[in-house]
Coordinates of N, CA and C in Angstrom, one line a residue:
X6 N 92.4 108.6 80.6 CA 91.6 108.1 81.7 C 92.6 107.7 82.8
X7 N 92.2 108.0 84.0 CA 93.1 108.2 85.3 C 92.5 106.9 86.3
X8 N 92.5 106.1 86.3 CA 92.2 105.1 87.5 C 92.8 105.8 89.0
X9 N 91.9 106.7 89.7 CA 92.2 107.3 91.2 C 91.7 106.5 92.0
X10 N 91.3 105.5 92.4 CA 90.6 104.7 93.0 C 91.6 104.2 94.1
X11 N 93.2 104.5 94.4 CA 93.4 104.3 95.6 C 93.9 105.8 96.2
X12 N 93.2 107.1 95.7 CA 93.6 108.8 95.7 C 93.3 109.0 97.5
X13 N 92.4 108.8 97.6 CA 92.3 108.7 99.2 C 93.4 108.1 100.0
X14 N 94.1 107.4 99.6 CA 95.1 106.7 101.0 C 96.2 107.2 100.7
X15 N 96.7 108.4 100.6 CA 97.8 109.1 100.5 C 98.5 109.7 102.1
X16 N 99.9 109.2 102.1 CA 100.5 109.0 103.5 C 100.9 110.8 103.8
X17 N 100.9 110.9 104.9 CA 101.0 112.6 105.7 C 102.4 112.9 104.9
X18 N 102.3 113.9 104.5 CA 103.5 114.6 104.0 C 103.5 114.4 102.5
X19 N 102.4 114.0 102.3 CA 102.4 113.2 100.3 C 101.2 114.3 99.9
X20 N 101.3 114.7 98.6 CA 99.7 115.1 98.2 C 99.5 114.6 96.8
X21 N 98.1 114.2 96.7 CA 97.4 113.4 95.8 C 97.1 115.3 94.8
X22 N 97.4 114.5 93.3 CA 97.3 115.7 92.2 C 96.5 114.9 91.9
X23 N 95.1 115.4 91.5 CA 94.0 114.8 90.6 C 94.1 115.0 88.9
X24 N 94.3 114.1 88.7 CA 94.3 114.0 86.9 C 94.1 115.2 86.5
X25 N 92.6 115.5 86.9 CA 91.8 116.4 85.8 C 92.3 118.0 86.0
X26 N 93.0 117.6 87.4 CA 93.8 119.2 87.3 C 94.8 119.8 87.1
X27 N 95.4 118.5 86.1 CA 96.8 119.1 85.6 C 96.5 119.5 84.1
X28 N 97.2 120.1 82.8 CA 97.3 119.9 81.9 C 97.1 119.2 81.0
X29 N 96.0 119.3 80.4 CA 95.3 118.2 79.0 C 94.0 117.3 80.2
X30 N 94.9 117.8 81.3 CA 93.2 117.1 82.0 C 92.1 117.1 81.7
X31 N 91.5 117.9 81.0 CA 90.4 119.0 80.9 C 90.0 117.9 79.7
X32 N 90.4 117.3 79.2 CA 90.1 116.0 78.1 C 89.6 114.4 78.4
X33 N 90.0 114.5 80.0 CA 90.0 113.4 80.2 C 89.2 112.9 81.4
X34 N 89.4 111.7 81.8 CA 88.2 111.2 83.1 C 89.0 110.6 83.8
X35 N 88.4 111.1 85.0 CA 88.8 110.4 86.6 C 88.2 109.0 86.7
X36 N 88.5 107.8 87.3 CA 87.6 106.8 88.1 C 88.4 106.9 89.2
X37 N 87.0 106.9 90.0 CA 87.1 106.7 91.7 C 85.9 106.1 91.5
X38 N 86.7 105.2 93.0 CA 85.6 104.6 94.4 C 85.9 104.5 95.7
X39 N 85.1 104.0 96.6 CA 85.4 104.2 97.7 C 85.5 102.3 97.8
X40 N 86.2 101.6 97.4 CA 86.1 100.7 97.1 C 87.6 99.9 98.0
X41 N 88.7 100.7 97.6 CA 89.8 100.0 98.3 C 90.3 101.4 99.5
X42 N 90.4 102.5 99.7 CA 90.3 102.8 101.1 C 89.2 102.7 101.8
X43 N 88.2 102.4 101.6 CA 87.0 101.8 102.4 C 86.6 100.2 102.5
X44 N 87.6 99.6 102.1 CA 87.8 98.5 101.8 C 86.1 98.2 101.6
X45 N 85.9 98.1 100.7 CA 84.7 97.5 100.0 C 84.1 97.1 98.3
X46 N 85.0 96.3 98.3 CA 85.9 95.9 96.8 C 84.5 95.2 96.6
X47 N 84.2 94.3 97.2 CA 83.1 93.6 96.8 C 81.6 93.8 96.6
X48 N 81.8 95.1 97.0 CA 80.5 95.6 97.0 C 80.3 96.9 95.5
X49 N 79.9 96.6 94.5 CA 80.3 97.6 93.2 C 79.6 98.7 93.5
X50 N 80.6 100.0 92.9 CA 80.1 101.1 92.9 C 81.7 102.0 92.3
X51 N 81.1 103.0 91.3 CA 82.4 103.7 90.8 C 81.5 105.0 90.5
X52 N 82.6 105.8 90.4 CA 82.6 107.5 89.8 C 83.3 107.5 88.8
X53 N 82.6 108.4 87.7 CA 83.4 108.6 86.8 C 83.6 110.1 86.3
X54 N 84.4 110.5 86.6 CA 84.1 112.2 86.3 C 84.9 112.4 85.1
X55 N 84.1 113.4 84.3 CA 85.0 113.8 83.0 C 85.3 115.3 83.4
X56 N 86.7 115.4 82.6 CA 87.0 116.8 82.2 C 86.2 117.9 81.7
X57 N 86.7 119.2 82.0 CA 85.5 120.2 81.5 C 85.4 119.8 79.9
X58 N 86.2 119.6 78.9 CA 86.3 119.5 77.8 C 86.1 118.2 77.4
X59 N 85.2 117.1 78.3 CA 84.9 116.0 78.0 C 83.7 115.4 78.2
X60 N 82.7 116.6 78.0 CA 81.4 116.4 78.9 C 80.7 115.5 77.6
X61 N 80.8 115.4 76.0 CA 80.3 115.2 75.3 C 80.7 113.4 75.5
X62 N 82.1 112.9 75.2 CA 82.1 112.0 75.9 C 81.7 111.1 76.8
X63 N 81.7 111.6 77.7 CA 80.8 111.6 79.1 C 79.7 111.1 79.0
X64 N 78.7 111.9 78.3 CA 77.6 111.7 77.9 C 76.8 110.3 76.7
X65 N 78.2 109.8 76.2 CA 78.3 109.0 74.9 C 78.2 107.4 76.5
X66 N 79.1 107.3 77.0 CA 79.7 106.9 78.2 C 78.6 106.4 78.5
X67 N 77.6 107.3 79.3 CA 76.3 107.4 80.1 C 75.2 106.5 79.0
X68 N 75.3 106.7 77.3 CA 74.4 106.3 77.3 C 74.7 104.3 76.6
X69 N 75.8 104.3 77.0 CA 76.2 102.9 76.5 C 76.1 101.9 77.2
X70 N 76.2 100.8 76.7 CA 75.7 99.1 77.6 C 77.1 99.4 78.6
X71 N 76.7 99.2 79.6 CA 78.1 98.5 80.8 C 77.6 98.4 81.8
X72 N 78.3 97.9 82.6 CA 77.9 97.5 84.4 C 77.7 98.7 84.8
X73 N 76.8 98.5 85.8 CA 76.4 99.9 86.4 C 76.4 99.5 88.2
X74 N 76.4 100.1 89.1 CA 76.6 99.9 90.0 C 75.3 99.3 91.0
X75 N 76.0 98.8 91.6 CA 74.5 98.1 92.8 C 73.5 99.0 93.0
X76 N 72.2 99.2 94.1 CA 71.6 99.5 94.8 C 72.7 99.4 96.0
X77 N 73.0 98.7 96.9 CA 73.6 98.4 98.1 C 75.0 98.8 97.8
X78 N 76.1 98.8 96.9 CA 77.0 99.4 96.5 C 76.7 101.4 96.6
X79 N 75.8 102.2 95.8 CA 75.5 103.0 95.5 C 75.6 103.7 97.0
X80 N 75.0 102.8 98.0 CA 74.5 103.1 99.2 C 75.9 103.4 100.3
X81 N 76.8 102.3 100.3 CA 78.0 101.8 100.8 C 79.3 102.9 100.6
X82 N 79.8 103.5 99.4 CA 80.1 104.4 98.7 C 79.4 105.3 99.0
X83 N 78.5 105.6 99.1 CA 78.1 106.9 99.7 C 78.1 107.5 101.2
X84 N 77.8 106.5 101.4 CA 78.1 106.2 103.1 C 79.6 106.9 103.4
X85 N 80.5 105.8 102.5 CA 82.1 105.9 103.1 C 82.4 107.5 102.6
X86 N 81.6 107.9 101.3 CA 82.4 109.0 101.3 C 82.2 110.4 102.4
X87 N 80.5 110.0 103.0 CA 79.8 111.5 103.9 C 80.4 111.0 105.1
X88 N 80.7 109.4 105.8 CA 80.9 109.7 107.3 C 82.2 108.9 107.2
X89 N 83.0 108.2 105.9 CA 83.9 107.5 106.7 C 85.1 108.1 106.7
X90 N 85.5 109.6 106.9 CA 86.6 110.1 107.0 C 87.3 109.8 108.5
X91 N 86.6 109.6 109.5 CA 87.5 109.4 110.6 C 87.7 107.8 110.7
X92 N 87.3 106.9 110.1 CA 87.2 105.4 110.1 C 89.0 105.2 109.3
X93 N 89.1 106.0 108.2 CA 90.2 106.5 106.8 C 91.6 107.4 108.0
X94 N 91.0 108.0 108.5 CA 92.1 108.9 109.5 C 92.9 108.1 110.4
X95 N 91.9 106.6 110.5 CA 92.5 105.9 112.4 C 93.6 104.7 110.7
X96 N 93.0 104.2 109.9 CA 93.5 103.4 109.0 C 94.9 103.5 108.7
X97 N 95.2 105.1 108.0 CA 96.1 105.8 107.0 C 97.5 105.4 108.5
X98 N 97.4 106.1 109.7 CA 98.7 105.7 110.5 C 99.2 103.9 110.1
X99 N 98.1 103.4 110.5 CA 98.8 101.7 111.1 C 99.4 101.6 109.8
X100 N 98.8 101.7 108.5 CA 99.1 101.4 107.1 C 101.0 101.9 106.9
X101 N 101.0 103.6 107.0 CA 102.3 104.0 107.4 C 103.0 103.3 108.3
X102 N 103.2 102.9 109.5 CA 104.1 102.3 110.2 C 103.7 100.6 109.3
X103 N 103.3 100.1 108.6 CA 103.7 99.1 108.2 C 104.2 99.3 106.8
X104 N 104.3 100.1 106.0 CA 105.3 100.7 105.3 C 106.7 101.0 105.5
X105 N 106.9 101.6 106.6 CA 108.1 101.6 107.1 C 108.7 100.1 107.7
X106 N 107.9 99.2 108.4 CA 108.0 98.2 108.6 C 108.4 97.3 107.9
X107 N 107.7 97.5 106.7 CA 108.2 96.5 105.7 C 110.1 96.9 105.3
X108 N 110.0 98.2 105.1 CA 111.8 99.0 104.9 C 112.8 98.1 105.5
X109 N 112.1 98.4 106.5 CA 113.4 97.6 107.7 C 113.6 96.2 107.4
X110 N 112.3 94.9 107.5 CA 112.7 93.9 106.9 C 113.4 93.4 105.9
X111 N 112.8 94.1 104.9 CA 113.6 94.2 103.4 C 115.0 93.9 103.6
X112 N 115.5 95.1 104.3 CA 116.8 95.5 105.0 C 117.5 94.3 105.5
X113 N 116.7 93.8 106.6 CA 117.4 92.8 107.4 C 117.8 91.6 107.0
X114 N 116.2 91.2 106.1 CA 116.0 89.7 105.7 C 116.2 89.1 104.0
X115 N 115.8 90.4 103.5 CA 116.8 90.2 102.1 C 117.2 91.2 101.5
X116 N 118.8 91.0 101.8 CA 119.6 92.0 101.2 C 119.9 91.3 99.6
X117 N 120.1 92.3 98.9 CA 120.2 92.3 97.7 C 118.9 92.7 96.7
X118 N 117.8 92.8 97.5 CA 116.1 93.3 97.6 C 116.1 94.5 97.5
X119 N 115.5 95.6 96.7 CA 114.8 97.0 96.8 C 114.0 97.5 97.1
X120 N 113.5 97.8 97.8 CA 112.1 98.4 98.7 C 112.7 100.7 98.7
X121 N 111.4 100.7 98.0 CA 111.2 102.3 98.2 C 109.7 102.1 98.8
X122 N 109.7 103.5 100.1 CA 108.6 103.7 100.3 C 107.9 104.2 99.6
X123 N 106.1 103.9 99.4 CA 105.5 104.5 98.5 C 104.6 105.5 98.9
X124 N 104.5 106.8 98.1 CA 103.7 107.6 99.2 C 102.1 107.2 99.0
X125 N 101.8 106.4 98.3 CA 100.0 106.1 98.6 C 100.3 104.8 99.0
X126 N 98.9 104.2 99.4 CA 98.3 103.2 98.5 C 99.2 102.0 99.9
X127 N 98.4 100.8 100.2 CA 98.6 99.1 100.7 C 99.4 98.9 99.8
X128 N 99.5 98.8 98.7 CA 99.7 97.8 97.5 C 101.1 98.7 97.2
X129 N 102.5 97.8 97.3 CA 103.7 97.8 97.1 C 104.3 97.1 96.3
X130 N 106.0 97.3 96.0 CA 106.5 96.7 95.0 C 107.5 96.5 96.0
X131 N 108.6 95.3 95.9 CA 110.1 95.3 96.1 C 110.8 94.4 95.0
X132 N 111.7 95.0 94.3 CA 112.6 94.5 93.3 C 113.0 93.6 93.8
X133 N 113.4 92.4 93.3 CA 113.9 90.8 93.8 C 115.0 91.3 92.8
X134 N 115.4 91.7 91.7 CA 116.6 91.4 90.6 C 117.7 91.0 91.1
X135 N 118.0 91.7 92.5 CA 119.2 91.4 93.0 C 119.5 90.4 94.1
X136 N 118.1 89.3 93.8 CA 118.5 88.3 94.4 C 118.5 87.0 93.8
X137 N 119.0 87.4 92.7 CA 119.5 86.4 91.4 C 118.6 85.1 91.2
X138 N 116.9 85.1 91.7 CA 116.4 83.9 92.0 C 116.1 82.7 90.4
X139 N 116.6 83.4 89.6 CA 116.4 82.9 88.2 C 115.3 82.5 87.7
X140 N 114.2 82.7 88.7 CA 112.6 82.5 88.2 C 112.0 83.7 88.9
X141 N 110.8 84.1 88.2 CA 109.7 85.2 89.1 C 109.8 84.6 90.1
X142 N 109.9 85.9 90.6 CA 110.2 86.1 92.3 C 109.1 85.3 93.2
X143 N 107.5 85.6 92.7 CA 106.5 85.8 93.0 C 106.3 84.0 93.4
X144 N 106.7 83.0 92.3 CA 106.5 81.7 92.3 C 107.3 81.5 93.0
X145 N 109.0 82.2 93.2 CA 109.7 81.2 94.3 C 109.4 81.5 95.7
X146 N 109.1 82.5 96.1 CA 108.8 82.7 97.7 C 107.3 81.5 97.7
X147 N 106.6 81.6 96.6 CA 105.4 80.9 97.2 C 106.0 79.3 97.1
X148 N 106.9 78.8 96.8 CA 107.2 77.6 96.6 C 108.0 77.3 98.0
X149 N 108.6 78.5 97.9 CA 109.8 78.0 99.0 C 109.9 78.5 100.2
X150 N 108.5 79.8 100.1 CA 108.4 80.5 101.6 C 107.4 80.1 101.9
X151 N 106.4 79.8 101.2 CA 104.7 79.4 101.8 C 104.2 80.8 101.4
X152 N 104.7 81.7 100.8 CA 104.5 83.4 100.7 C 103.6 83.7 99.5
X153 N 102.5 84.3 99.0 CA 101.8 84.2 98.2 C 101.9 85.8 97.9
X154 N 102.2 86.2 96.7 CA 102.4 88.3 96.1 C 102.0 88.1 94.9
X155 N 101.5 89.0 94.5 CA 101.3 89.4 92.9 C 102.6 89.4 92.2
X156 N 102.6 88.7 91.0 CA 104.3 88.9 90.2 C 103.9 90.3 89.0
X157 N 105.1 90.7 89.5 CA 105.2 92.0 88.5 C 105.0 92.1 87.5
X158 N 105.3 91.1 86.8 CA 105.4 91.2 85.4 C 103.5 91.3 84.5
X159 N 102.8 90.5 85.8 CA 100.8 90.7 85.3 C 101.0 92.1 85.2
X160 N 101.7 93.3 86.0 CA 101.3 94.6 85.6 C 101.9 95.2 84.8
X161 N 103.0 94.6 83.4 CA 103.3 94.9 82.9 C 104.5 94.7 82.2
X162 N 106.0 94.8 81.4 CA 107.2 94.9 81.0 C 107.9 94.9 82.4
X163 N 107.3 96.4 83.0 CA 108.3 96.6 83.9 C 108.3 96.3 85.4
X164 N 107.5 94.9 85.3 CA 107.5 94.8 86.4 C 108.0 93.2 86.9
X165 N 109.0 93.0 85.6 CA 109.6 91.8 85.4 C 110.8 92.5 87.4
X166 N 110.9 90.7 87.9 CA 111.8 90.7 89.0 C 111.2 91.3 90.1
X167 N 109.9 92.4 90.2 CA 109.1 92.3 91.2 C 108.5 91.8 91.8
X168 N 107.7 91.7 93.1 CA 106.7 91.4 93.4 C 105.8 92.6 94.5
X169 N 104.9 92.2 94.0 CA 103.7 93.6 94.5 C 103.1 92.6 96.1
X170 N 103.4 93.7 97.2 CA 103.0 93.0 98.4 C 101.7 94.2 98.7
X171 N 100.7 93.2 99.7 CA 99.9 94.2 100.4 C 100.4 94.4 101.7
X172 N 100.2 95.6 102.4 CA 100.7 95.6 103.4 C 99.6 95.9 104.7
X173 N 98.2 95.9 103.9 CA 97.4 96.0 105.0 C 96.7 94.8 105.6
X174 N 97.9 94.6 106.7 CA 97.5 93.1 107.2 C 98.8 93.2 108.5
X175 N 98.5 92.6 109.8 CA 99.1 92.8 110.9 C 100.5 92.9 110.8
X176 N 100.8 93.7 111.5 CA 102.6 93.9 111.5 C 103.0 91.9 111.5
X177 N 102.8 91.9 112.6 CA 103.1 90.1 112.9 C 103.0 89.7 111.5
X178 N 101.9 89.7 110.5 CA 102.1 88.5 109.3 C 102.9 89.1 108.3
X179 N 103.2 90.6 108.1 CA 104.2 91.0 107.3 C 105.5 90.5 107.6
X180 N 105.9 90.3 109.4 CA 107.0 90.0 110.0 C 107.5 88.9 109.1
X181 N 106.2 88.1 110.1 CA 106.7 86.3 109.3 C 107.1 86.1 108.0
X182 N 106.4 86.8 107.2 CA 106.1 86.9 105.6 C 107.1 87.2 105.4
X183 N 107.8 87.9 105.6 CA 109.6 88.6 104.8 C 110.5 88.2 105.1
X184 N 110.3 88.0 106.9 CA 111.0 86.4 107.6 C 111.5 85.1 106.6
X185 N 110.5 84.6 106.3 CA 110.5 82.9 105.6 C 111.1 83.8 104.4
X186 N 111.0 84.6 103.3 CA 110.8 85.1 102.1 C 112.4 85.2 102.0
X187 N 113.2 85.4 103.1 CA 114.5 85.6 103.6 C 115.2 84.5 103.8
X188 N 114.6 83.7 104.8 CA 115.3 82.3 104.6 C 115.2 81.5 103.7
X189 N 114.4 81.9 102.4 CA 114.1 80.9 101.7 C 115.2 80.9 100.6
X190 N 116.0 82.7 100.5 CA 117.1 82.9 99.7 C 118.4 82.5 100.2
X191 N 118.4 81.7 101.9 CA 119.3 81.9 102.6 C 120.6 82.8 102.5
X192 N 119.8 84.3 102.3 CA 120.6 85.3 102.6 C 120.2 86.0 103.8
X193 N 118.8 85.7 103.9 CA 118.5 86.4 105.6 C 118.2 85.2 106.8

C-alpha cells in the first residue's frame, strides 16, 4: 500500500512514479486525496485504487466496516480534482521558492544543520545532529525559539535528530522561524 496523497505537489523538473506502475505494483493499492495539495484536510474524502492483480482485495476492502467519506468531502475532492489544476499551478511556484528559501537560511542561520531539497511535497526535514542540541531538536527550538516542527523521531527510527518543517506559510514566517531557531543555538 502506497500512501500518494501528497503525488500532486511535485516540483518542475521532478516526476511523480505512481506505485502501481512499477513492479509488484500490480499487487498493491494507491491512496490518494485531494486533501493536502488542495488543502482540504478537514474535509474527508480518499481514493483507493488497487492493482490490476488486486481487484479481489479491493473488493474484500469495499465490503468492510471503515470510514467512508463525507457527502461535502466527496463533492470538494471532486471539485479539486475537475477544476483545481490552475488553483495547484499558481501554488506549486511560491511553495518552490520557499524551498529554496528555506536552503539558504539553513545555510546562514544554522550551520552545522542539513537541509536537502525535496522534490515533492510542503512538508520537509532538516537534520539538527550536527548541532549537538543533546535533546530532540523539535522540543528545543520550541523551548528556546518559540518555534513549533514535528520531531522526527514520531515518523520513525530514522528520524531521530530531525525535525519536519512545513513550508507552506509566508516567506516572512519561515524567515523569522529559522531566524530565532538560529539564535537560539547561538551559532547563527
Amino acid at each position: 500500500m502506497a500512501d500518494e496523497i501528497h503525488a500532486p505537489l511535485f516540483y518542475a523538473g521532478e516526476t511523480f512514479v505512481p506505485y502501481l506502475s512499477v513492479a509488484g505494483g500490480e499487487r498493491g493499492f494507491s491512496v490518494m486525496a485531494a486533501s493536502k495539495a488542495w488543502n482540504l484536510a478537514g474535509i474527508p474524502a480518499a481514493i483507493v485504487i488497487g492493482g490490476t492483480k488486486a481487484q479481489d482485495d479491493l473488493a474484500r476492502y469495499g465490503n468492510s466496516a471503515h470510514h467512508g467519506p463525507t457527502h461535502f468531502g466527496t463533492l470538494a475532492q471532486t471539485a479539486a480534482y475537475e477544476h483545481g489544476e490552475p488553483w495547484l499551478d499558481a501554488l506549486l511556484p511560491s511553495l518552490d521558492r520557499n524551498r529554496h528559501l528555506l536552503a539558504t537560511l539553513v545555510e546562514e542561520h544554522l550551520p552545522g544543520a542539513v537541509y536537502r531539497l525535496p522534490a515533492a511535497t510542503y512538508l520537509t526535514w532538516i537534520d539538527c545532529r550536527g548541532l549537538e542540541l543533546d535533546v530532540d531538536p523539535s522540543a528545543y527550538f520550541l523551548e528556546h525559539a518559540r518555534v513549533a516542527l514535528n520531531s522526527g523521531p514520531t515518523f520513525g527510527t530514522g528520524g531521530a535528530g530531525h525535525v519536519r518543517v512545513n513550508i507552506a506559510t509566508h516567506p516572512d514566517i519561515l524567515t523569522e522561524a529559522v531566524r530565532r531557531m538560529g539564535a537560539s543555538t547561538h551559532r547563527g
